[in-house]
mmCIF file of C-alpha atoms in Angstrom:
data_model
loop_
_atom_site.group_PDB
_atom_site.id
_atom_site.type_symbol
_atom_site.label_atom_id
_atom_site.label_comp_id
_atom_site.label_asym_id
_atom_site.label_seq_id
_atom_site.Cartn_x
_atom_site.Cartn_y
_atom_site.Cartn_z
ATOM 1 C CA MET A 27 22.324 -32.832 95.932
ATOM 2 C CA PHE A 28 25.841 -34.552 96.969
ATOM 3 C CA TYR A 29 27.313 -36.166 99.815
ATOM 4 C CA SER A 30 30.968 -36.470 101.037
ATOM 5 C CA ARG A 31 32.699 -38.431 103.632
ATOM 6 C CA LEU A 32 36.039 -38.356 105.673
ATOM 7 C CA LEU A 33 37.886 -41.370 104.763
ATOM 8 C CA MET A 34 40.749 -42.944 107.463
ATOM 9 C CA ASN A 35 43.461 -41.067 105.515
ATOM 10 C CA GLY A 36 41.996 -38.062 106.009
ATOM 11 C CA ASN A 37 40.825 -37.584 102.470
ATOM 12 C CA PHE A 38 36.959 -37.255 101.294
ATOM 13 C CA TYR A 39 35.178 -38.905 98.624
ATOM 14 C CA CYS A 40 31.571 -37.923 97.421
ATOM 15 C CA LEU A 41 28.549 -39.362 96.589
ATOM 16 C CA CYS A 42 27.183 -37.186 93.890
ATOM 17 C CA ASP A 43 23.992 -37.293 92.246
ATOM 18 C CA VAL A 44 25.322 -35.327 88.529
ATOM 19 C CA THR A 45 22.348 -34.123 86.269
ATOM 20 C CA VAL A 46 22.802 -34.327 82.432
ATOM 21 C CA PRO A 47 20.932 -32.272 80.029
ATOM 22 C CA PRO A 48 19.498 -34.993 77.180
ATOM 23 C CA SER A 49 20.895 -36.490 74.361
ATOM 24 C CA ILE A 50 19.235 -38.536 71.431
ATOM 25 C CA LYS A 51 20.046 -41.556 69.091
ATOM 26 C CA THR A 52 17.893 -42.546 66.303
ATOM 27 C CA SER A 53 17.249 -45.493 64.818
ATOM 28 C CA PRO A 54 18.554 -45.786 61.861
ATOM 29 C CA PRO A 55 21.250 -43.198 62.878
ATOM 30 C CA THR A 56 20.806 -41.125 59.607
ATOM 31 C CA GLY A 57 17.168 -40.098 60.426
ATOM 32 C CA GLN A 58 15.984 -41.264 57.041
ATOM 33 C CA LEU A 59 13.450 -44.387 56.949
ATOM 34 C CA THR A 60 11.831 -46.019 53.763
ATOM 35 C CA ALA A 61 8.359 -48.062 53.812
ATOM 36 C CA ARG A 62 6.211 -49.804 51.174
ATOM 37 C CA LYS A 63 2.852 -48.767 50.740
ATOM 38 C CA GLY A 64 0.720 -51.536 53.030
ATOM 39 C CA GLY A 65 4.267 -52.057 55.207
ATOM 40 C CA SER A 66 4.734 -51.443 58.894
ATOM 41 C CA VAL A 67 7.526 -48.797 60.293
ATOM 42 C CA THR A 68 8.594 -48.365 63.158
ATOM 43 C CA LEU A 69 10.542 -45.132 64.326
ATOM 44 C CA GLU A 70 12.781 -45.201 67.264
ATOM 45 C CA CYS A 71 14.688 -42.460 69.335
ATOM 46 C CA LYS A 72 16.486 -43.696 72.397
ATOM 47 C CA ALA A 73 17.309 -41.006 74.945
ATOM 48 C CA SER A 74 20.002 -40.662 77.431
ATOM 49 C CA GLY A 75 20.038 -38.200 80.510
ATOM 50 C CA ASN A 76 19.862 -37.635 84.182
ATOM 51 C CA PRO A 77 17.094 -37.947 85.319
ATOM 52 C CA VAL A 78 15.939 -40.124 82.422
ATOM 53 C CA PRO A 79 14.394 -38.284 79.620
ATOM 54 C CA THR A 80 10.935 -38.022 78.532
ATOM 55 C CA ILE A 81 10.283 -38.503 74.944
ATOM 56 C CA MET A 82 7.436 -36.726 72.925
ATOM 57 C CA TRP A 83 6.698 -37.591 69.198
ATOM 58 C CA THR A 84 5.210 -34.932 66.855
ATOM 59 C CA ARG A 85 4.404 -34.832 63.225
ATOM 60 C CA LYS A 86 6.113 -31.599 61.750
ATOM 61 C CA ASP A 87 3.179 -29.127 59.818
ATOM 62 C CA ASP A 88 0.750 -31.932 60.662
ATOM 63 C CA THR A 89 -0.786 -33.957 63.184
ATOM 64 C CA LEU A 90 0.268 -37.683 63.773
ATOM 65 C CA PRO A 91 -1.240 -40.488 61.623
ATOM 66 C CA SER A 92 -3.575 -41.213 64.583
ATOM 67 C CA GLY A 93 -5.040 -37.992 64.599
ATOM 68 C CA GLU A 94 -3.274 -37.271 68.131
ATOM 69 C CA LYS A 95 -0.649 -33.857 67.935
ATOM 70 C CA SER A 96 1.633 -35.744 70.491
ATOM 71 C CA LEU A 97 2.692 -39.088 71.552
ATOM 72 C CA GLU A 98 5.190 -40.175 74.507
ATOM 73 C CA GLY A 99 7.391 -42.929 74.142
ATOM 74 C CA PHE A 100 10.633 -44.151 72.891
ATOM 75 C CA SER A 101 9.046 -45.516 69.472
ATOM 76 C CA ILE A 102 6.089 -45.333 67.288
ATOM 77 C CA THR A 103 5.147 -48.026 64.733
ATOM 78 C CA LEU A 104 2.780 -47.298 61.869
ATOM 79 C CA GLU A 105 0.511 -49.914 60.435
ATOM 80 C CA LYS A 106 -0.600 -49.722 56.690
ATOM 81 C CA VAL A 107 1.595 -46.976 55.403
ATOM 82 C CA ASP A 108 0.107 -44.929 52.750
ATOM 83 C CA ARG A 109 1.582 -42.156 50.957
ATOM 84 C CA HIS A 110 -0.526 -39.809 53.508
ATOM 85 C CA GLN A 111 1.847 -40.894 56.246
ATOM 86 C CA ALA A 112 4.780 -40.189 54.794
ATOM 87 C CA GLY A 113 6.607 -36.685 56.097
ATOM 88 C CA VAL A 114 8.939 -35.206 58.862
ATOM 89 C CA TYR A 115 8.261 -37.173 62.320
ATOM 90 C CA GLN A 116 9.854 -35.386 65.588
ATOM 91 C CA CYS A 117 10.752 -36.863 68.637
ATOM 92 C CA THR A 118 11.617 -34.500 71.558
ATOM 93 C CA ALA A 119 13.754 -35.261 74.850
ATOM 94 C CA SER A 120 13.281 -33.216 77.781
ATOM 95 C CA ASN A 121 14.110 -34.039 81.655
ATOM 96 C CA GLY A 122 14.189 -30.376 83.068
ATOM 97 C CA VAL A 123 17.918 -30.411 82.519
ATOM 98 C CA GLY A 124 18.562 -27.687 80.252
ATOM 99 C CA GLU A 125 16.616 -26.938 77.033
ATOM 100 C CA PRO A 126 14.506 -29.998 75.487
ATOM 101 C CA ILE A 127 16.081 -31.506 72.390
ATOM 102 C CA THR A 128 14.679 -32.345 68.829
ATOM 103 C CA VAL A 129 15.439 -34.654 65.985
ATOM 104 C CA ASP A 130 13.869 -34.963 62.741
ATOM 105 C CA MET A 131 13.065 -38.081 61.058
ATOM 106 C CA GLN A 132 12.255 -38.607 57.570
ATOM 107 C CA LEU A 133 9.545 -41.340 56.329
ATOM 108 C CA HIS A 134 9.845 -42.086 52.831
ATOM 109 C CA VAL A 135 6.594 -44.215 51.642
ATOM 110 C CA LEU A 136 7.321 -45.811 47.793
ATOM 111 C CA TYR A 137 3.896 -46.573 46.149
ATOM 112 C CA PRO A 138 2.559 -46.857 42.859
ATOM 113 C CA PRO A 139 0.918 -43.698 40.763
ATOM 114 C CA GLU A 140 -2.558 -42.705 42.141
ATOM 115 C CA VAL A 141 -4.306 -40.535 39.916
ATOM 116 C CA ASP A 142 -7.177 -38.194 40.147
ATOM 117 C CA VAL A 143 -8.865 -35.789 37.705
ATOM 118 C CA GLU A 144 -10.439 -32.479 38.507
ATOM 119 C CA ARG A 145 -13.448 -32.988 35.940
ATOM 120 C CA SER A 146 -14.807 -36.426 34.326
ATOM 121 C CA TRP A 147 -16.606 -34.462 31.478
ATOM 122 C CA VAL A 148 -15.056 -31.169 30.049
ATOM 123 C CA HIS A 149 -17.968 -29.581 28.008
ATOM 124 C CA THR A 150 -16.619 -27.358 25.402
ATOM 125 C CA GLY A 151 -17.679 -26.698 21.666
ATOM 126 C CA GLU A 152 -15.806 -25.886 18.664
ATOM 127 C CA GLY A 153 -13.844 -22.628 18.242
ATOM 128 C CA TYR A 154 -13.653 -22.673 21.881
ATOM 129 C CA GLU A 155 -11.372 -24.070 24.148
ATOM 130 C CA ALA A 156 -10.829 -27.270 26.705
ATOM 131 C CA GLN A 157 -8.854 -27.877 29.653
ATOM 132 C CA LEU A 158 -8.059 -31.350 31.378
ATOM 133 C CA VAL A 159 -6.284 -31.796 34.452
ATOM 134 C CA CYS A 160 -4.606 -34.831 36.109
ATOM 135 C CA ILE A 161 -3.532 -34.969 39.751
ATOM 136 C CA VAL A 162 -0.939 -37.478 40.072
ATOM 137 C CA HIS A 163 0.938 -38.537 43.469
ATOM 138 C CA GLY A 164 3.381 -41.557 43.330
ATOM 139 C CA ASP A 165 7.102 -42.249 44.675
ATOM 140 C CA PRO A 166 9.266 -42.874 42.496
ATOM 141 C CA HIS A 167 8.208 -40.027 40.235
ATOM 142 C CA PRO A 168 5.948 -41.541 38.143
ATOM 143 C CA ASN A 169 6.477 -40.656 34.191
ATOM 144 C CA THR A 170 2.756 -39.446 33.008
ATOM 145 C CA VAL A 171 1.390 -39.644 29.366
ATOM 146 C CA TRP A 172 -1.665 -38.114 27.505
ATOM 147 C CA TYR A 173 -4.347 -40.158 25.381
ATOM 148 C CA GLN A 174 -6.667 -39.698 22.800
ATOM 149 C CA ASP A 175 -8.617 -42.831 22.958
ATOM 150 C CA SER A 176 -5.611 -45.311 22.427
ATOM 151 C CA PHE A 177 -3.199 -42.499 20.828
ATOM 152 C CA PRO A 178 -0.727 -41.256 22.610
ATOM 153 C CA MET A 179 -0.912 -37.364 22.151
ATOM 154 C CA GLU A 180 1.745 -35.061 21.406
ATOM 155 C CA PRO A 181 1.924 -31.161 21.861
ATOM 156 C CA ASN A 182 1.359 -29.149 18.343
ATOM 157 C CA ASP A 183 0.219 -25.738 17.746
ATOM 158 C CA ARG A 184 -3.041 -26.267 19.509
ATOM 159 C CA ARG A 185 -2.250 -28.550 22.341
ATOM 160 C CA THR A 186 -0.189 -27.755 25.141
ATOM 161 C CA MET A 187 0.841 -30.014 28.220
ATOM 162 C CA GLU A 188 1.712 -28.702 31.296
ATOM 163 C CA THR A 189 3.077 -30.176 34.514
ATOM 164 C CA ARG A 190 3.314 -27.891 37.737
ATOM 165 C CA GLY A 191 4.167 -30.318 40.736
ATOM 166 C CA ASN A 192 1.405 -33.088 40.941
ATOM 167 C CA LYS A 193 -0.987 -31.265 38.499
ATOM 168 C CA HIS A 194 -0.532 -32.246 34.676
ATOM 169 C CA THR A 195 -2.676 -30.270 32.418
ATOM 170 C CA LEU A 196 -3.842 -30.675 28.971
ATOM 171 C CA THR A 197 -5.034 -27.409 27.049
ATOM 172 C CA ILE A 198 -6.880 -27.590 23.476
ATOM 173 C CA LYS A 199 -7.167 -24.592 21.555
ATOM 174 C CA ASN A 200 -9.456 -23.529 18.744
ATOM 175 C CA VAL A 201 -11.476 -27.312 19.680
ATOM 176 C CA GLN A 202 -12.575 -28.871 16.751
ATOM 177 C CA SER A 203 -14.776 -31.748 16.220
ATOM 178 C CA SER A 204 -12.031 -34.220 16.085
ATOM 179 C CA ASP A 205 -11.356 -33.631 19.690
ATOM 180 C CA PHE A 206 -14.400 -34.498 21.205
ATOM 181 C CA GLY A 207 -14.305 -37.777 22.586
ATOM 182 C CA ASN A 208 -12.383 -39.936 24.860
ATOM 183 C CA TYR A 209 -8.976 -38.988 27.191
ATOM 184 C CA SER A 210 -7.045 -40.801 29.444
ATOM 185 C CA CYS A 211 -4.106 -39.586 31.649
ATOM 186 C CA ILE A 212 -1.981 -42.672 32.286
ATOM 187 C CA ALA A 213 0.545 -42.637 35.185
ATOM 188 C CA GLU A 214 4.036 -44.850 35.610
ATOM 189 C CA ASN A 215 6.906 -46.034 37.751
ATOM 190 C CA SER A 216 8.738 -48.873 39.103
ATOM 191 C CA LEU A 217 5.601 -49.901 41.493
ATOM 192 C CA GLY A 218 2.632 -49.959 38.846
ATOM 193 C CA ARG A 219 0.792 -47.824 36.369
ATOM 194 C CA ALA A 220 -2.581 -46.148 36.937
ATOM 195 C CA LYS A 221 -5.125 -44.121 34.624
ATOM 196 C CA LYS A 222 -8.027 -42.331 34.591
ATOM 197 C CA TYR A 223 -10.533 -41.298 31.821
ATOM 198 C CA MET A 224 -12.244 -38.000 30.572
ATOM 199 C CA GLU A 225 -14.752 -37.027 28.275
ATOM 200 C CA VAL A 226 -14.656 -34.175 25.946
ATOM 201 C CA SER A 227 -17.894 -33.373 24.693
ATOM 202 C CA GLY A 228 -19.863 -30.729 22.960
ATOM 203 C CA LYS A 229 -23.358 -31.827 24.357
ATOM 204 C CA PRO A 230 -25.457 -29.526 26.577
ATOM 205 C CA SER A 231 -24.664 -30.132 30.382
ATOM 206 C CA PRO A 232 -26.805 -31.411 33.089
ATOM 207 C CA ALA A 233 -29.643 -29.469 33.876
ATOM 208 C CA ARG A 234 -29.724 -27.730 37.414
ATOM 209 C CA PHE A 235 -33.434 -26.994 38.479
ATOM 210 C CA ARG A 236 -33.462 -23.363 39.880
ATOM 211 C CA SER A 237 -36.951 -22.898 40.715
ATOM 212 C CA ASP A 238 -38.628 -23.313 44.426
ATOM 213 C CA PRO A 239 -39.635 -26.217 44.933
ATOM 214 C CA TYR A 240 -43.093 -25.214 46.710
ATOM 215 C CA SER A 241 -45.728 -23.650 43.947
ATOM 216 C CA ARG A 242 -48.061 -20.900 45.022
ATOM 217 C CA SER A 243 -50.846 -22.620 43.021
ATOM 218 C CA ARG A 244 -53.300 -25.945 44.041
ATOM 219 C CA THR A 245 -52.634 -27.066 40.165
ATOM 220 C CA SER A 246 -49.997 -25.638 38.403
ATOM 221 C CA TYR A 247 -46.100 -25.209 39.003
ATOM 222 C CA ASN A 248 -43.556 -23.166 36.751
ATOM 223 C CA ILE A 249 -40.360 -25.054 36.706
ATOM 224 C CA THR A 250 -37.308 -23.171 35.706
ATOM 225 C CA TRP A 251 -34.149 -25.128 35.067
ATOM 226 C CA GLN A 252 -30.598 -24.002 33.633
ATOM 227 C CA LEU A 253 -27.977 -25.734 31.430
ATOM 228 C CA GLU A 254 -25.017 -24.708 29.247
ATOM 229 C CA SER A 255 -24.690 -25.634 25.618
ATOM 230 C CA TYR A 256 -22.099 -24.527 23.132
ATOM 231 C CA ALA A 257 -24.115 -25.275 20.440
ATOM 232 C CA PRO A 258 -28.267 -24.068 19.876
ATOM 233 C CA LEU A 259 -30.363 -26.922 21.490
ATOM 234 C CA GLU A 260 -32.203 -28.359 19.307
ATOM 235 C CA GLU A 261 -34.672 -30.067 21.441
ATOM 236 C CA VAL A 262 -35.556 -30.208 25.287
ATOM 237 C CA ARG A 263 -37.486 -33.057 26.580
ATOM 238 C CA LEU A 264 -39.295 -32.666 29.894
ATOM 239 C CA LEU A 265 -40.861 -35.465 32.132
ATOM 240 C CA TYR A 266 -42.787 -35.029 35.435
ATOM 241 C CA ARG A 267 -44.731 -37.772 37.463
ATOM 242 C CA LYS A 268 -46.989 -37.711 40.376
ATOM 243 C CA MET A 269 -46.041 -39.279 43.998
ATOM 244 C CA LYS A 270 -48.416 -41.242 45.528
ATOM 245 C CA MET A 271 -48.054 -41.072 49.461
ATOM 246 C CA ASN A 272 -48.167 -43.778 52.276
ATOM 247 C CA ASP A 273 -47.754 -44.444 55.345
ATOM 248 C CA THR A 274 -44.309 -46.296 54.490
ATOM 249 C CA HIS A 275 -42.725 -44.857 51.065
ATOM 250 C CA GLN A 276 -43.442 -43.066 47.811
ATOM 251 C CA GLN A 277 -44.802 -45.062 44.781
ATOM 252 C CA PRO A 278 -44.444 -43.142 41.830
ATOM 253 C CA GLY A 279 -46.746 -42.582 39.318
ATOM 254 C CA LYS A 280 -46.834 -42.731 35.480
ATOM 255 C CA TRP A 281 -44.197 -40.322 33.490
ATOM 256 C CA HIS A 282 -45.685 -37.512 31.931
ATOM 257 C CA ASP A 283 -43.508 -36.610 28.416
ATOM 258 C CA VAL A 284 -43.075 -33.012 27.357
ATOM 259 C CA VAL A 285 -40.740 -32.637 24.381
ATOM 260 C CA LEU A 286 -39.997 -29.106 23.608
ATOM 261 C CA LYS A 287 -38.911 -27.934 20.238
ATOM 262 C CA PRO A 288 -36.751 -24.343 20.630
ATOM 263 C CA VAL A 289 -36.684 -21.370 17.565
ATOM 264 C CA GLN A 290 -33.285 -20.930 17.217
ATOM 265 C CA GLY A 291 -32.547 -17.227 17.856
ATOM 266 C CA GLU A 292 -29.897 -15.480 19.172
ATOM 267 C CA GLU A 293 -26.620 -17.514 20.360
ATOM 268 C CA THR A 294 -26.098 -18.074 23.676
ATOM 269 C CA PHE A 295 -24.060 -20.439 26.204
ATOM 270 C CA THR A 296 -25.898 -19.914 29.454
ATOM 271 C CA HIS A 297 -29.705 -21.179 29.102
ATOM 272 C CA LEU A 298 -32.227 -20.188 31.524
ATOM 273 C CA MET A 299 -35.375 -22.260 30.649
ATOM 274 C CA SER A 300 -39.034 -21.992 32.720
ATOM 275 C CA TYR A 301 -41.942 -24.008 31.755
ATOM 276 C CA ASN A 302 -45.491 -23.701 33.547
ATOM 277 C CA ILE A 303 -47.110 -27.352 34.241
ATOM 278 C CA ASP A 304 -50.902 -26.811 34.864
ATOM 279 C CA GLN A 305 -53.981 -29.474 35.414
ATOM 280 C CA LEU A 306 -52.033 -30.987 38.569
ATOM 281 C CA SER A 307 -53.289 -32.481 42.026
ATOM 282 C CA ALA A 308 -53.650 -30.121 45.244
ATOM 283 C CA GLN A 309 -51.800 -30.765 47.873
ATOM 284 C CA SER A 310 -49.504 -33.513 46.004
ATOM 285 C CA VAL A 311 -45.795 -34.158 45.581
ATOM 286 C CA TYR A 312 -44.412 -34.330 42.110
ATOM 287 C CA GLU A 313 -40.644 -35.424 40.366
ATOM 288 C CA THR A 314 -39.156 -34.563 37.370
ATOM 289 C CA ILE A 315 -36.251 -34.706 35.011
ATOM 290 C CA VAL A 316 -34.796 -32.883 31.854
ATOM 291 C CA GLN A 317 -32.607 -33.452 29.187
ATOM 292 C CA ALA A 318 -31.549 -31.346 26.442
ATOM 293 C CA LYS A 319 -30.260 -31.932 23.046
ATOM 294 C CA ASN A 320 -28.040 -29.974 20.185
ATOM 295 C CA LYS A 321 -26.122 -31.176 17.310
ATOM 296 C CA TYR A 322 -23.695 -33.041 19.364
ATOM 297 C CA GLY A 323 -26.594 -35.514 20.836
ATOM 298 C CA TRP A 324 -28.471 -35.908 24.387
ATOM 299 C CA ASN A 325 -26.979 -34.951 27.839
ATOM 300 C CA ALA A 326 -27.042 -36.794 30.396
ATOM 301 C CA VAL A 327 -30.311 -36.910 32.199
ATOM 302 C CA SER A 328 -30.410 -34.295 35.367
ATOM 303 C CA GLU A 329 -31.024 -35.512 38.798
ATOM 304 C CA LEU A 330 -34.702 -36.330 39.921
ATOM 305 C CA TYR A 331 -36.421 -33.169 41.316
ATOM 306 C CA GLN A 332 -39.319 -32.754 43.579
ATOM 307 C CA PHE A 333 -41.729 -29.750 43.622
ATOM 308 C CA TYR A 334 -44.957 -29.808 45.983
ATOM 309 C CA THR A 335 -48.503 -27.886 44.796
ATOM 310 C CA SER A 336 -50.202 -26.125 47.558
ATOM 311 C CA GLU A 337 -53.250 -27.051 49.509
ATOM 312 C CA ALA A 338 -54.889 -23.509 48.740
ATOM 313 C CA ASP A 339 -54.274 -20.950 46.226
ATOM 314 C CA ASP A 340 -53.830 -18.265 48.547
ATOM 315 C CA GLU A 341 -51.585 -19.898 51.387
ATOM 316 C CA LEU A 342 -48.295 -19.195 50.131
ATOM 317 C CA HIS A 343 -48.298 -15.940 49.643
ATOM 318 C CA ASP A 344 -45.476 -15.096 51.214
ATOM 319 C CA TYR A 345 -43.149 -16.928 48.516
ATOM 320 C CA PRO A 346 -41.956 -14.308 46.254
ATOM 321 C CA SER A 347 -43.942 -14.670 42.806
ATOM 322 C CA ASP A 348 -42.867 -16.748 39.740
ATOM 323 C CA PRO A 349 -41.723 -15.168 36.557
ATOM 324 C CA HIS A 350 -44.794 -14.733 34.197
ATOM 325 C CA ILE A 351 -44.231 -17.444 31.621
ATOM 326 C CA LYS A 352 -47.566 -18.213 29.392
ATOM 327 C CA ASP A 353 -48.186 -21.774 29.069
ATOM 328 C CA MET A 354 -46.614 -23.350 26.136
ATOM 329 C CA GLU A 355 -43.962 -20.926 26.208
ATOM 330 C CA LEU A 356 -39.951 -22.000 26.988
ATOM 331 C CA ALA A 357 -38.373 -19.121 28.359
ATOM 332 C CA ALA A 358 -34.497 -18.542 27.956
ATOM 333 C CA ALA A 359 -32.196 -15.874 28.995
ATOM 334 C CA SER A 360 -28.280 -15.363 28.892
ATOM 335 C CA GLY A 361 -26.647 -12.233 31.330
ATOM 336 C CA SER A 362 -29.468 -9.133 30.748
ATOM 337 C CA LEU A 363 -30.501 -10.169 27.709
ATOM 338 C CA THR A 364 -33.990 -11.929 27.627
ATOM 339 C CA TYR A 365 -35.426 -13.825 24.757
ATOM 340 C CA ARG A 366 -38.815 -16.362 24.081
ATOM 341 C CA PHE A 367 -38.947 -19.450 21.902
ATOM 342 C CA ASN A 368 -42.645 -20.639 21.145
ATOM 343 C CA PHE A 369 -42.245 -24.409 20.828
ATOM 344 C CA GLU A 370 -44.180 -27.165 19.738
ATOM 345 C CA ILE A 371 -45.411 -30.069 21.706
ATOM 346 C CA ALA A 372 -44.583 -33.479 20.263
ATOM 347 C CA VAL A 373 -45.774 -37.174 20.785
ATOM 348 C CA GLY A 374 -43.591 -37.859 23.700
ATOM 349 C CA PHE A 375 -40.921 -40.453 23.592
ATOM 350 C CA LEU A 376 -43.281 -42.966 25.996
ATOM 351 C CA SER A 377 -45.877 -42.496 23.341
ATOM 352 C CA VAL A 378 -48.053 -40.586 25.574
ATOM 353 C CA LEU A 379 -50.605 -38.160 23.952
ATOM 354 C CA MET A 380 -49.604 -34.598 25.037
ATOM 355 C CA THR A 381 -52.253 -32.611 26.872
ATOM 356 C CA ILE A 382 -50.143 -32.127 29.724
ATOM 357 C CA ALA A 383 -52.920 -33.752 31.840
ATOM 358 C CA VAL A 384 -52.272 -35.716 34.924
ATOM 359 C CA THR A 385 -54.412 -38.446 35.957
ATOM 360 C CA SER A 386 -54.845 -39.995 39.248
ATOM 361 C CA SER A 387 -53.067 -43.312 39.439
#
């Protein structure tokens, strides 16, 4: 929109409202910013144009650190930055004249190494393979070294070390007994050093319970668990106890300890086992743990598992039948192959004479 006025000499002059499309100047002009971890940084865009442009901030392929998709303003300030805030930030200026204009600002965050592992406990067996994986982040890019115990490792005919991006992999082929033990992955750059430990073990994996927690019986429960072991199992230990219930909490009773001695059969990696616990109290809550041993030692104790006996034997007909397991037998399965171990009941670790009897506390 414009206005004109006639001058005394016969000429005109114009009072014009001229529209100008937006333009942007970034601070710094290069659009490249660097910050140290824990510090603060301000990203600034100065826009000109007529009408005065509006500036919107976004982050390329991500949300802003605040969790929002966009923010309005000529600058944004990031506090206590870390590597997750690094990336490309975009400021877009628009005023309705022409197309909006967008410029990129790259934020680099310098930080000491951060190390994580895929698995802190790696299960394997002699003659098999073990693979250890470290995920390493850092800026500047860290140097990463593998250690067994306190000794740096080098590649050889059985050990390979591979790096793909942030993923560092140590592969040990044809595992030998000398390969079992503690490993560490150490990353270092000019800002610091970080380490994570792993264990390569031939011990059985911790047991995972597979049976339904609700028994069909008032006085017995068929418990099923699964674990992995490359070496044959030598002993399995099952402990269970009754939980006393009151209005505010559960109070555990005494442990009953069953030691199972499997007879060695065909070699198998996955062991699916069941045991029938009888002489239980009706309508009660029990908890149990399982531990297993092979020639390399005892595994970590399983997580506590709770199961429940029925109020009446015919109350839970809707539950599927448990597999038929005779008393004093341990069943194991691998794939389609199923076989049975006889076992002895031994004196428990807690010096409990094994009658598998639960006494009311």
